[in-house]
Amino acid sequence: MKRACLILAAAMALPGCATSEAIEVLNTRYQGSAEQLAGAGPVALTVVDARVQNRTMIGQKKNGYGMDMGAIRSSQPIEDVVRANLEGALAARGYSHAPDGASMRVAVKSFFASFRTGLISGSVVPDVRLTVTVARPGAPEFVKDYDSSGVEASTMLADGDSAKRGLDRALTAVVDKIVTDPELVAALRGS
């Protein structure tokens, strides 16, 4: 009996336990494939965290029965992660960062990974939603929402590492949508 209690106590102390909190380091280096754009100018980028739900978590572990377990959190502020990815994508497109450039404000509306459980495996369903506002003197304000719809990845575990991979992939997809959107390019140029 004493041995069984010790084994149970040791198992509960494991850091990989489903009920423990997971802290993940999200990718802050742009991984997309946006190409150089002729005539790209300066941009003043601002990113704010405008989430109204799940502000302290980026996901929640699930057990095999689909029940919520430990929280999954980011080690960095979400607005810093989004800003770093956007700065990389804008630089890849040829935009420079300058305070006197076109004002581009990005509001993070959602940044959360949900899990769907299946019979043998499950999937990560990342929800990354960003609202972009571009303002230039003498031009109408441009506002558009971008999301990660359609991005899903299969996984064996509903854990922090799976949430991280799904969110990194979703953020790259959303950032690519933003920087390659002809409407946004026109708004940044003021045309």
CSV table of C-alpha atoms in Angstrom, one decimal:
chain,number,residue,atom,x,y,z
A,1,MET,CA,0.0,0.0,0.0
A,2,LYS,CA,2.8,2.4,0.9
A,3,ARG,CA,4.6,1.6,-2.4
A,4,ALA,CA,1.4,2.3,-4.4
A,5,CYS,CA,1.0,5.6,-2.6
A,6,LEU,CA,4.6,6.6,-3.5
A,7,ILE,CA,4.1,5.6,-7.1
A,8,LEU,CA,0.9,7.7,-7.3
A,9,ALA,CA,2.6,10.7,-5.6
A,10,ALA,CA,5.5,10.5,-8.1
A,11,ALA,CA,3.1,10.3,-11.1
A,12,MET,CA,1.2,13.3,-9.8
A,13,ALA,CA,4.5,15.3,-9.5
A,14,LEU,CA,5.5,14.8,-13.2
A,15,PRO,CA,5.7,18.0,-15.1
A,16,GLY,CA,4.0,16.5,-18.2
A,17,CYS,CA,0.9,15.8,-16.3
A,18,ALA,CA,-2.3,16.8,-18.1
A,19,THR,CA,-3.5,18.9,-15.1
A,20,SER,CA,-0.3,20.9,-14.9
A,21,GLU,CA,0.1,24.2,-16.7
A,22,ALA,CA,2.1,24.3,-20.0
A,23,ILE,CA,4.2,27.4,-20.9
A,24,GLU,CA,5.0,27.5,-24.6
A,25,VAL,CA,7.5,29.7,-26.5
A,26,LEU,CA,5.8,30.8,-29.7
A,27,ASN,CA,7.7,31.5,-32.9
A,28,THR,CA,8.7,35.1,-33.3
A,29,ARG,CA,10.5,34.7,-36.6
A,30,TYR,CA,8.4,34.9,-39.8
A,31,GLN,CA,8.2,31.5,-41.5
A,32,GLY,CA,6.0,32.5,-44.5
A,33,SER,CA,6.7,32.8,-48.2
A,34,ALA,CA,5.8,36.4,-49.0
A,35,GLU,CA,7.9,37.8,-51.9
A,36,GLN,CA,9.5,41.2,-52.4
A,37,LEU,CA,7.1,43.9,-53.6
A,38,ALA,CA,8.3,46.7,-55.8
A,39,GLY,CA,7.5,50.2,-54.5
A,40,ALA,CA,6.9,49.1,-50.8
A,41,GLY,CA,7.3,52.1,-48.6
A,42,PRO,CA,7.6,52.9,-44.9
A,43,VAL,CA,5.1,51.5,-42.4
A,44,ALA,CA,4.5,52.5,-38.7
A,45,LEU,CA,3.2,49.2,-37.2
A,46,THR,CA,1.4,49.0,-33.9
A,47,VAL,CA,0.0,45.7,-32.5
A,48,VAL,CA,-2.4,45.6,-29.5
A,49,ASP,CA,-4.0,42.7,-27.6
A,50,ALA,CA,-7.7,43.3,-28.0
A,51,ARG,CA,-8.9,39.8,-26.9
A,52,VAL,CA,-12.0,39.7,-24.7
A,53,GLN,CA,-11.9,36.0,-24.1
A,54,ASN,CA,-9.0,33.7,-23.2
A,55,ARG,CA,-6.6,36.6,-22.4
A,56,THR,CA,-4.5,34.6,-20.1
A,57,MET,CA,-4.4,31.3,-22.1
A,58,ILE,CA,-3.6,30.2,-25.6
A,59,GLY,CA,-5.2,26.8,-25.2
A,60,GLN,CA,-6.3,24.2,-22.7
A,61,LYS,CA,-5.1,20.6,-22.5
A,62,LYS,CA,-7.7,17.9,-22.9
A,63,ASN,CA,-7.7,14.3,-21.8
A,64,GLY,CA,-8.8,11.4,-23.9
A,65,TYR,CA,-12.5,12.0,-23.0
A,66,GLY,CA,-12.4,15.6,-24.2
A,67,MET,CA,-12.4,17.1,-20.7
A,68,ASP,CA,-10.5,20.4,-20.1
A,69,MET,CA,-7.3,19.9,-18.1
A,70,GLY,CA,-4.3,22.2,-17.5
A,71,ALA,CA,-4.0,25.7,-19.1
A,72,ILE,CA,-1.6,26.4,-22.0
A,73,ARG,CA,0.0,29.8,-21.8
A,74,SER,CA,2.5,31.8,-23.9
A,75,SER,CA,5.9,32.7,-22.4
A,76,GLN,CA,5.7,36.0,-24.4
A,77,PRO,CA,3.0,38.6,-24.7
A,78,ILE,CA,0.8,37.7,-27.7
A,79,GLU,CA,1.1,41.2,-29.2
A,80,ASP,CA,4.9,40.8,-29.2
A,81,VAL,CA,4.6,37.5,-31.1
A,82,VAL,CA,2.2,38.9,-33.7
A,83,ARG,CA,4.3,42.1,-34.1
A,84,ALA,CA,7.6,40.1,-34.6
A,85,ASN,CA,5.9,37.9,-37.3
A,86,LEU,CA,4.4,40.9,-39.0
A,87,GLU,CA,7.6,42.9,-39.0
A,88,GLY,CA,9.4,39.9,-40.6
A,89,ALA,CA,6.7,39.6,-43.2
A,90,LEU,CA,6.6,43.3,-44.0
A,91,ALA,CA,10.4,43.3,-44.3
A,92,ALA,CA,10.3,40.3,-46.6
A,93,ARG,CA,7.9,42.3,-48.8
A,94,GLY,CA,10.3,45.3,-48.8
A,95,TYR,CA,8.5,47.6,-46.3
A,96,SER,CA,10.6,49.5,-43.9
A,97,HIS,CA,9.6,50.4,-40.3
A,98,ALA,CA,9.4,54.2,-39.9
A,99,PRO,CA,7.2,56.3,-37.6
A,100,ASP,CA,6.3,58.7,-40.5
A,101,GLY,CA,5.0,55.8,-42.8
A,102,ALA,CA,1.5,54.6,-43.3
A,103,SER,CA,-0.1,53.9,-40.0
A,104,MET,CA,-0.9,50.1,-39.7
A,105,ARG,CA,-2.7,49.1,-36.5
A,106,VAL,CA,-3.3,45.4,-35.8
A,107,ALA,CA,-5.7,44.3,-33.1
A,108,VAL,CA,-5.4,40.7,-31.9
A,109,LYS,CA,-9.0,39.6,-31.5
A,110,SER,CA,-8.4,35.9,-30.9
A,111,PHE,CA,-5.3,33.7,-30.3
A,112,PHE,CA,-6.4,30.3,-29.0
A,113,ALA,CA,-6.0,26.6,-29.9
A,114,SER,CA,-8.9,24.2,-29.4
A,115,PHE,CA,-8.7,20.5,-29.6
A,116,ARG,CA,-11.0,18.0,-31.2
A,117,THR,CA,-10.7,14.4,-29.9
A,118,GLY,CA,-11.1,11.4,-32.2
A,119,LEU,CA,-11.1,7.7,-31.8
A,120,ILE,CA,-7.4,7.2,-32.3
A,121,SER,CA,-6.1,10.8,-32.8
A,122,GLY,CA,-7.4,14.3,-32.7
A,123,SER,CA,-6.8,17.7,-34.2
A,124,VAL,CA,-5.7,21.1,-33.2
A,125,VAL,CA,-8.0,23.9,-34.4
A,126,PRO,CA,-6.2,27.2,-34.0
A,127,ASP,CA,-8.3,30.4,-33.9
A,128,VAL,CA,-6.1,33.4,-34.8
A,129,ARG,CA,-8.1,36.5,-35.8
A,130,LEU,CA,-6.5,39.9,-36.5
A,131,THR,CA,-8.1,43.2,-37.4
A,132,VAL,CA,-5.9,45.5,-39.5
A,133,THR,CA,-6.5,49.2,-39.8
A,134,VAL,CA,-4.4,51.4,-42.2
A,135,ALA,CA,-4.6,55.1,-42.0
A,136,ARG,CA,-2.9,57.6,-44.4
A,137,PRO,CA,-3.4,61.3,-44.6
A,138,GLY,CA,-5.8,62.1,-47.4
A,139,ALA,CA,-6.9,58.5,-47.9
A,140,PRO,CA,-10.0,56.6,-46.6
A,141,GLU,CA,-9.3,54.4,-43.6
A,142,PHE,CA,-8.8,50.7,-44.5
A,143,VAL,CA,-10.2,48.1,-42.0
A,144,LYS,CA,-10.3,44.4,-42.6
A,145,ASP,CA,-10.4,41.2,-40.6
A,146,TYR,CA,-8.1,38.3,-41.2
A,147,ASP,CA,-8.4,34.8,-39.7
A,148,SER,CA,-7.0,31.3,-39.7
A,149,SER,CA,-10.0,29.5,-41.0
A,150,GLY,CA,-9.1,26.3,-42.7
A,151,VAL,CA,-5.9,25.7,-40.7
A,152,GLU,CA,-6.0,22.5,-38.7
A,153,ALA,CA,-3.4,19.9,-37.8
A,154,SER,CA,-3.8,16.3,-36.7
A,155,THR,CA,-2.2,15.4,-33.4
A,156,MET,CA,-2.0,12.5,-31.0
A,157,LEU,CA,-1.8,14.6,-27.9
A,158,ALA,CA,-4.0,17.6,-26.8
A,159,ASP,CA,-1.0,19.3,-25.1
A,160,GLY,CA,1.0,22.5,-25.1
A,161,ASP,CA,3.4,21.4,-27.9
A,162,SER,CA,0.5,20.6,-30.2
A,163,ALA,CA,-1.2,23.9,-29.4
A,164,LYS,CA,2.1,25.8,-30.1
A,165,ARG,CA,2.6,24.1,-33.5
A,166,GLY,CA,-1.0,24.8,-34.5
A,167,LEU,CA,-0.9,28.4,-33.4
A,168,ASP,CA,2.5,29.0,-35.1
A,169,ARG,CA,1.2,27.6,-38.4
A,170,ALA,CA,-2.1,29.6,-38.1
A,171,LEU,CA,-0.2,32.8,-37.4
A,172,THR,CA,2.0,32.3,-40.4
A,173,ALA,CA,-1.1,31.7,-42.6
A,174,VAL,CA,-2.8,34.9,-41.3
A,175,VAL,CA,0.3,37.0,-41.7
A,176,ASP,CA,0.7,35.8,-45.2
A,177,LYS,CA,-2.9,36.7,-46.0
A,178,ILE,CA,-2.3,40.2,-44.6
A,179,VAL,CA,0.9,41.1,-46.4
A,180,THR,CA,-0.2,39.6,-49.8
A,181,ASP,CA,-3.7,41.1,-49.8
A,182,PRO,CA,-4.0,43.5,-52.8
A,183,GLU,CA,-6.4,45.7,-50.9
A,184,LEU,CA,-4.0,46.1,-48.0
A,185,VAL,CA,-1.1,46.8,-50.4
A,186,ALA,CA,-3.2,49.5,-52.1
A,187,ALA,CA,-4.1,51.0,-48.7
A,188,LEU,CA,-0.5,51.1,-47.6
A,189,ARG,CA,0.4,52.9,-50.9
A,190,GLY,CA,-2.5,55.3,-50.5
A,191,SER,CA,-4.0,54.4,-53.9
